[in-house]
Amino acid sequence: MKPTDSELEILQVLWQEGPSTVRQVNERLAQNKDVGYTTTLKLMQIMHEKGLLTRLEEARSHVYAANVSEEETQSTLLERFVDTAFRGSASKLVMHALGNHKATPAELDEIRKLLDQIEKQP
């Protein structure tokens, strides 16, 4: 399932902070943009219905947690992006990214190590 941009923002808060109330998530989101409590509440309710979040009812407040991992979500989004934007070509993605972004020596070392690991795999 592909979360919307707003849903991704909520997931990122929950991945970083762990289980949180709507108020806690809303306060965190409000640090970067103008967002109302009821908007955050509705989005989190929808995300719960979609299975993206779990909800624990503690006293009067509900505590929500991400029901999908950050790594799983990133993999799904990246796979879809590569398929749609680069017609499934990982090499086109890498070439485009390196062509448009000045990689630091440390980043290039990481890329070389990753390529070495991939080449050693059976």
CSV table of N, CA and C in Angstrom, one decimal:
chain,number,residue,atom,x,y,z
A,1,MET,N,0.8,-1.2,0.0
A,1,MET,CA,0.0,0.0,0.0
A,1,MET,C,0.9,1.2,0.0
A,2,LYS,N,0.5,2.2,-0.8
A,2,LYS,CA,1.3,3.4,-1.0
A,2,LYS,C,0.7,4.5,-0.1
A,3,PRO,N,1.4,4.9,1.0
A,3,PRO,CA,0.8,6.0,1.8
A,3,PRO,C,0.9,7.4,1.0
A,4,THR,N,0.0,8.3,1.3
A,4,THR,CA,0.0,9.6,0.7
A,4,THR,C,1.1,10.4,1.4
A,5,ASP,N,1.4,11.6,0.9
A,5,ASP,CA,2.5,12.4,1.4
A,5,ASP,C,2.2,12.8,2.9
A,6,SER,N,0.9,13.1,3.2
A,6,SER,CA,0.5,13.4,4.5
A,6,SER,C,0.6,12.2,5.5
A,7,GLU,N,0.2,11.1,4.9
A,7,GLU,CA,0.3,9.8,5.7
A,7,GLU,C,1.8,9.5,6.0
A,8,LEU,N,2.7,9.8,5.0
A,8,LEU,CA,4.1,9.5,5.2
A,8,LEU,C,4.7,10.4,6.3
A,9,GLU,N,4.2,11.7,6.4
A,9,GLU,CA,4.7,12.6,7.4
A,9,GLU,C,4.3,12.1,8.8
A,10,ILE,N,3.1,11.5,8.9
A,10,ILE,CA,2.6,11.0,10.2
A,10,ILE,C,3.5,9.7,10.5
A,11,LEU,N,3.7,8.9,9.6
A,11,LEU,CA,4.5,7.7,9.8
A,11,LEU,C,5.9,8.0,10.2
A,12,GLN,N,6.5,9.1,9.6
A,12,GLN,CA,7.8,9.5,10.0
A,12,GLN,C,7.9,9.9,11.4
A,13,VAL,N,6.9,10.6,11.9
A,13,VAL,CA,6.8,11.0,13.3
A,13,VAL,C,6.8,9.8,14.2
A,14,LEU,N,5.9,8.8,13.8
A,14,LEU,CA,5.7,7.6,14.7
A,14,LEU,C,7.0,6.7,14.6
A,15,TRP,N,7.7,6.7,13.5
A,15,TRP,CA,8.9,5.9,13.4
A,15,TRP,C,10.0,6.5,14.3
A,16,GLN,N,10.0,7.8,14.3
A,16,GLN,CA,11.0,8.5,15.1
A,16,GLN,C,10.7,8.5,16.6
A,17,GLU,N,9.4,8.8,16.9
A,17,GLU,CA,9.0,9.0,18.3
A,17,GLU,C,8.5,7.7,19.0
A,18,GLY,N,8.0,6.8,18.2
A,18,GLY,CA,7.4,5.6,18.7
A,18,GLY,C,5.9,5.9,19.0
A,19,PRO,N,5.2,5.0,19.6
A,19,PRO,CA,3.7,5.2,19.8
A,19,PRO,C,3.4,6.5,20.5
A,20,SER,N,2.4,7.2,19.9
A,20,SER,CA,2.1,8.6,20.3
A,20,SER,C,0.6,8.8,20.2
A,21,THR,N,0.1,9.8,20.9
A,21,THR,CA,-1.3,10.2,20.8
A,21,THR,C,-1.4,11.2,19.6
A,22,VAL,N,-2.6,11.4,19.2
A,22,VAL,CA,-2.9,12.3,18.1
A,22,VAL,C,-2.3,13.7,18.4
A,23,ARG,N,-2.5,14.2,19.7
A,23,ARG,CA,-2.0,15.5,20.1
A,23,ARG,C,-0.4,15.5,19.9
A,24,GLN,N,0.2,14.5,20.3
A,24,GLN,CA,1.7,14.5,20.2
A,24,GLN,C,2.2,14.5,18.8
A,25,VAL,N,1.5,13.7,17.9
A,25,VAL,CA,1.8,13.8,16.5
A,25,VAL,C,1.5,15.1,15.9
A,26,ASN,N,0.4,15.7,16.2
A,26,ASN,CA,0.0,17.0,15.7
A,26,ASN,C,1.0,18.1,16.1
A,27,GLU,N,1.4,18.1,17.4
A,27,GLU,CA,2.4,19.0,17.8
A,27,GLU,C,3.7,18.9,17.1
A,28,ARG,N,4.1,17.7,16.8
A,28,ARG,CA,5.3,17.5,16.0
A,28,ARG,C,5.2,18.0,14.6
A,29,LEU,N,4.1,17.7,14.0
A,29,LEU,CA,3.8,18.1,12.6
A,29,LEU,C,3.7,19.6,12.5
A,30,ALA,N,3.2,20.3,13.5
A,30,ALA,CA,2.9,21.7,13.5
A,30,ALA,C,4.3,22.5,13.6
A,31,GLN,N,5.3,21.8,14.0
A,31,GLN,CA,6.7,22.5,14.0
A,31,GLN,C,7.1,22.9,12.6
A,32,ASN,N,6.6,22.1,11.6
A,32,ASN,CA,7.1,22.4,10.2
A,32,ASN,C,6.0,23.0,9.3
A,33,LYS,N,4.8,22.8,9.7
A,33,LYS,CA,3.7,23.4,8.8
A,33,LYS,C,2.5,23.6,9.6
A,34,ASP,N,1.6,24.4,9.0
A,34,ASP,CA,0.3,24.7,9.6
A,34,ASP,C,-0.7,23.5,9.4
A,35,VAL,N,-1.0,22.8,10.5
A,35,VAL,CA,-1.8,21.6,10.4
A,35,VAL,C,-2.8,21.6,11.7
A,36,GLY,N,-4.1,21.4,11.4
A,36,GLY,CA,-5.0,21.4,12.5
A,36,GLY,C,-5.1,20.0,13.2
A,37,TYR,N,-5.5,20.1,14.4
A,37,TYR,CA,-5.6,18.8,15.2
A,37,TYR,C,-6.7,17.9,14.6
A,38,THR,N,-7.8,18.4,14.1
A,38,THR,CA,-8.8,17.6,13.6
A,38,THR,C,-8.4,16.9,12.3
A,39,THR,N,-7.6,17.6,11.5
A,39,THR,CA,-7.0,17.1,10.3
A,39,THR,C,-6.1,15.9,10.6
A,40,THR,N,-5.2,16.1,11.6
A,40,THR,CA,-4.3,15.0,12.0
A,40,THR,C,-5.2,13.8,12.5
A,41,LEU,N,-6.2,14.1,13.3
A,41,LEU,CA,-7.0,13.0,13.9
A,41,LEU,C,-7.7,12.2,12.8
A,42,LYS,N,-8.3,12.9,11.8
A,42,LYS,CA,-9.0,12.2,10.7
A,42,LYS,C,-8.0,11.4,9.9
A,43,LEU,N,-6.9,11.9,9.6
A,43,LEU,CA,-5.9,11.2,8.8
A,43,LEU,C,-5.4,9.9,9.6
A,44,MET,N,-5.2,10.1,10.9
A,44,MET,CA,-4.8,8.9,11.6
A,44,MET,C,-5.9,7.9,11.8
A,45,GLN,N,-7.1,8.3,11.8
A,45,GLN,CA,-8.2,7.3,11.8
A,45,GLN,C,-8.3,6.6,10.5
A,46,ILE,N,-8.1,7.3,9.4
A,46,ILE,CA,-8.1,6.7,8.1
A,46,ILE,C,-7.0,5.7,8.0
A,47,MET,N,-5.8,6.1,8.4
A,47,MET,CA,-4.6,5.2,8.4
A,47,MET,C,-4.8,4.0,9.2
A,48,HIS,N,-5.5,4.1,10.3
A,48,HIS,CA,-5.9,2.9,11.1
A,48,HIS,C,-6.8,2.0,10.4
A,49,GLU,N,-7.8,2.5,9.7
A,49,GLU,CA,-8.7,1.7,8.9
A,49,GLU,C,-8.0,1.0,7.7
A,50,LYS,N,-7.0,1.7,7.2
A,50,LYS,CA,-6.2,1.1,6.1
A,50,LYS,C,-5.2,0.1,6.5
A,51,GLY,N,-4.9,0.0,7.9
A,51,GLY,CA,-4.0,-0.9,8.4
A,51,GLY,C,-2.6,-0.4,8.5
A,52,LEU,N,-2.4,0.9,8.3
A,52,LEU,CA,-1.1,1.5,8.4
A,52,LEU,C,-0.7,1.8,9.8
A,53,LEU,N,-1.7,2.0,10.7
A,53,LEU,CA,-1.5,2.2,12.1
A,53,LEU,C,-2.2,1.3,13.0
A,54,THR,N,-1.7,1.0,14.2
A,54,THR,CA,-2.5,0.3,15.2
A,54,THR,C,-2.9,1.3,16.2
A,55,ARG,N,-3.9,1.0,17.0
A,55,ARG,CA,-4.4,1.9,18.0
A,55,ARG,C,-4.7,1.2,19.3
A,56,LEU,N,-4.2,1.8,20.3
A,56,LEU,CA,-4.4,1.3,21.7
A,56,LEU,C,-5.3,2.3,22.4
A,57,GLU,N,-6.3,1.9,23.0
A,57,GLU,CA,-7.2,2.8,23.8
A,57,GLU,C,-6.8,2.8,25.2
A,58,GLU,N,-6.1,3.9,25.6
A,58,GLU,CA,-5.7,4.1,27.0
A,58,GLU,C,-6.4,5.2,27.6
A,59,ALA,N,-7.3,4.9,28.6
A,59,ALA,CA,-8.1,5.9,29.3
A,59,ALA,C,-8.9,6.7,28.3
A,60,ARG,N,-8.7,8.0,28.2
A,60,ARG,CA,-9.5,8.8,27.3
A,60,ARG,C,-8.8,9.0,26.0
A,61,SER,N,-7.5,8.8,25.9
A,61,SER,CA,-6.7,9.0,24.7
A,61,SER,C,-6.4,7.7,24.0
A,62,HIS,N,-6.2,7.9,22.7
A,62,HIS,CA,-5.8,6.7,21.9
A,62,HIS,C,-4.3,6.9,21.5
A,63,VAL,N,-3.6,5.8,21.7
A,63,VAL,CA,-2.2,5.8,21.3
A,63,VAL,C,-2.0,5.0,20.0
A,64,TYR,N,-1.4,5.7,19.0
A,64,TYR,CA,-1.2,5.1,17.7
A,64,TYR,C,0.2,4.7,17.5
A,65,ALA,N,0.4,3.6,16.8
A,65,ALA,CA,1.8,3.2,16.4
A,65,ALA,C,1.8,2.8,15.0
A,66,ALA,N,2.9,2.9,14.3
A,66,ALA,CA,3.1,2.5,12.9
A,66,ALA,C,2.9,1.0,12.8
A,67,ASN,N,2.1,0.5,11.9
A,67,ASN,CA,1.9,-0.9,11.7
A,67,ASN,C,2.7,-1.4,10.5
A,68,VAL,N,3.5,-0.5,9.9
A,68,VAL,CA,4.4,-0.8,8.8
A,68,VAL,C,5.8,-0.3,9.1
A,69,SER,N,6.8,-1.0,8.7
A,69,SER,CA,8.2,-0.6,9.1
A,69,SER,C,8.6,0.5,8.1
A,70,GLU,N,9.6,1.3,8.5
A,70,GLU,CA,10.1,2.3,7.7
A,70,GLU,C,10.8,1.7,6.5
A,71,GLU,N,11.6,0.6,6.7
A,71,GLU,CA,12.3,0.0,5.7
A,71,GLU,C,11.4,-0.6,4.6
A,72,GLU,N,10.3,-1.3,5.1
A,72,GLU,CA,9.4,-1.9,4.1
A,72,GLU,C,8.7,-0.8,3.3
A,73,THR,N,8.4,0.3,3.9
A,73,THR,CA,7.7,1.4,3.2
A,73,THR,C,8.7,2.0,2.2
A,74,GLN,N,9.9,2.2,2.6
A,74,GLN,CA,10.9,2.8,1.7
A,74,GLN,C,11.1,1.9,0.5
A,75,SER,N,11.2,0.6,0.7
A,75,SER,CA,11.4,-0.4,-0.4
A,75,SER,C,10.3,-0.3,-1.3
A,76,THR,N,9.1,-0.3,-0.8
A,76,THR,CA,7.9,-0.3,-1.7
A,76,THR,C,7.8,1.0,-2.5
A,77,LEU,N,8.0,2.1,-1.8
A,77,LEU,CA,8.0,3.4,-2.6
A,77,LEU,C,9.1,3.5,-3.6
A,78,LEU,N,10.3,3.0,-3.2
A,78,LEU,CA,11.4,3.1,-4.2
A,78,LEU,C,11.2,2.2,-5.4
A,79,GLU,N,10.7,1.0,-5.1
A,79,GLU,CA,10.4,0.1,-6.2
A,79,GLU,C,9.4,0.7,-7.2
A,80,ARG,N,8.3,1.3,-6.6
A,80,ARG,CA,7.3,1.9,-7.5
A,80,ARG,C,7.9,3.1,-8.3
A,81,PHE,N,8.7,3.9,-7.6
A,81,PHE,CA,9.3,5.0,-8.2
A,81,PHE,C,10.2,4.6,-9.4
A,82,VAL,N,11.1,3.6,-9.2
A,82,VAL,CA,12.0,3.1,-10.2
A,82,VAL,C,11.1,2.5,-11.4
A,83,ASP,N,10.1,1.8,-11.1
A,83,ASP,CA,9.2,1.3,-12.1
A,83,ASP,C,8.6,2.3,-13.0
A,84,THR,N,8.0,3.4,-12.3
A,84,THR,CA,7.3,4.4,-13.0
A,84,THR,C,8.2,5.5,-13.7
A,85,ALA,N,9.2,5.9,-12.9
A,85,ALA,CA,10.0,7.0,-13.4
A,85,ALA,C,11.2,6.6,-14.3
A,86,PHE,N,11.7,5.4,-14.1
A,86,PHE,CA,12.9,4.9,-14.8
A,86,PHE,C,12.6,3.6,-15.5
A,87,ARG,N,11.4,3.3,-15.7
A,87,ARG,CA,11.0,2.0,-16.4
A,87,ARG,C,11.7,0.8,-15.9
A,88,GLY,N,11.8,0.8,-14.6
A,88,GLY,CA,12.4,-0.4,-13.9
A,88,GLY,C,13.9,-0.5,-13.9
A,89,SER,N,14.6,0.5,-14.4
A,89,SER,CA,16.0,0.5,-14.6
A,89,SER,C,16.7,1.1,-13.3
A,90,ALA,N,17.3,0.3,-12.5
A,90,ALA,CA,18.0,0.8,-11.3
A,90,ALA,C,19.3,1.6,-11.8
A,91,SER,N,19.9,1.2,-12.9
A,91,SER,CA,21.1,1.9,-13.3
A,91,SER,C,20.7,3.3,-13.8
A,92,LYS,N,19.6,3.5,-14.5
A,92,LYS,CA,19.2,4.8,-14.9
A,92,LYS,C,18.9,5.7,-13.7
A,93,LEU,N,18.4,5.1,-12.6
A,93,LEU,CA,18.1,5.9,-11.4
A,93,LEU,C,19.5,6.4,-10.8
A,94,VAL,N,20.4,5.5,-10.7
A,94,VAL,CA,21.7,5.8,-10.1
A,94,VAL,C,22.4,6.8,-10.9
A,95,MET,N,22.5,6.6,-12.2
A,95,MET,CA,23.2,7.5,-13.1
A,95,MET,C,22.5,8.9,-13.0
A,96,HIS,N,21.2,9.0,-13.0
A,96,HIS,CA,20.5,10.2,-12.9
A,96,HIS,C,20.8,10.9,-11.5
A,97,ALA,N,20.8,10.1,-10.5
A,97,ALA,CA,21.1,10.7,-9.1
A,97,ALA,C,22.5,11.2,-9.0
A,98,LEU,N,23.4,10.5,-9.5
A,98,LEU,CA,24.8,10.9,-9.5
A,98,LEU,C,25.1,12.0,-10.4
A,99,GLY,N,24.4,12.1,-11.5
A,99,GLY,CA,24.6,13.2,-12.5
A,99,GLY,C,24.0,14.5,-12.0
A,100,ASN,N,23.0,14.5,-11.1
A,100,ASN,CA,22.4,15.7,-10.6
A,100,ASN,C,22.8,16.1,-9.2
A,101,HIS,N,23.6,15.3,-8.6
A,101,HIS,CA,24.0,15.5,-7.2
A,101,HIS,C,25.5,15.3,-7.0
A,102,LYS,N,26.2,16.2,-6.5
A,102,LYS,CA,27.6,16.1,-6.2
A,102,LYS,C,27.8,15.2,-5.0
A,103,ALA,N,28.2,13.9,-5.2
A,103,ALA,CA,28.4,13.0,-4.2
A,103,ALA,C,29.7,13.3,-3.4
A,104,THR,N,29.7,13.2,-2.1
A,104,THR,CA,30.9,13.4,-1.3
A,104,THR,C,31.8,12.2,-1.4
A,105,PRO,N,33.1,12.3,-1.1
A,105,PRO,CA,34.0,11.2,-1.1
A,105,PRO,C,33.5,10.0,-0.2
A,106,ALA,N,32.9,10.4,0.9
A,106,ALA,CA,32.3,9.3,1.8
A,106,ALA,C,31.2,8.6,1.1
A,107,GLU,N,30.3,9.4,0.5
A,107,GLU,CA,29.2,8.7,-0.2
A,107,GLU,C,29.7,7.8,-1.4
A,108,LEU,N,30.7,8.3,-2.1
A,108,LEU,CA,31.2,7.4,-3.2
A,108,LEU,C,31.8,6.2,-2.6
A,109,ASP,N,32.5,6.3,-1.5
A,109,ASP,CA,33.1,5.1,-0.8
A,109,ASP,C,32.0,4.1,-0.4
A,110,GLU,N,30.9,4.6,0.1
A,110,GLU,CA,29.7,3.8,0.5
A,110,GLU,C,29.1,3.1,-0.8
A,111,ILE,N,29.0,3.8,-1.9
A,111,ILE,CA,28.5,3.2,-3.1
A,111,ILE,C,29.5,2.1,-3.6
A,112,ARG,N,30.8,2.4,-3.6
A,112,ARG,CA,31.7,1.4,-4.0
A,112,ARG,C,31.6,0.1,-3.2
A,113,LYS,N,31.5,0.3,-1.9
A,113,LYS,CA,31.4,-0.9,-1.0
A,113,LYS,C,30.1,-1.7,-1.3
A,114,LEU,N,29.0,-1.0,-1.5
A,114,LEU,CA,27.7,-1.6,-1.9
A,114,LEU,C,27.9,-2.4,-3.2
A,115,LEU,N,28.5,-1.8,-4.2
A,115,LEU,CA,28.7,-2.5,-5.5
A,115,LEU,C,29.6,-3.7,-5.3
A,116,ASP,N,30.6,-3.6,-4.5
A,116,ASP,CA,31.5,-4.8,-4.2
A,116,ASP,C,30.7,-5.9,-3.6
A,117,GLN,N,29.8,-5.5,-2.6
A,117,GLN,CA,29.0,-6.6,-1.9
A,117,GLN,C,28.0,-7.2,-2.9
A,118,ILE,N,27.5,-6.4,-3.8
A,118,ILE,CA,26.5,-6.9,-4.8
A,118,ILE,C,27.2,-7.9,-5.8
A,119,GLU,N,28.4,-7.5,-6.2
A,119,GLU,CA,29.2,-8.3,-7.1
A,119,GLU,C,29.6,-9.7,-6.5
A,120,LYS,N,29.8,-9.7,-5.2
A,120,LYS,CA,30.2,-10.9,-4.5
A,120,LYS,C,29.1,-11.9,-4.3
A,121,GLN,N,27.9,-11.4,-4.4
A,121,GLN,CA,26.7,-12.3,-4.1
A,121,GLN,C,26.6,-13.3,-5.3
A,122,PRO,N,26.2,-14.5,-4.9
A,122,PRO,CA,26.0,-15.6,-5.9
A,122,PRO,C,24.8,-15.3,-6.8
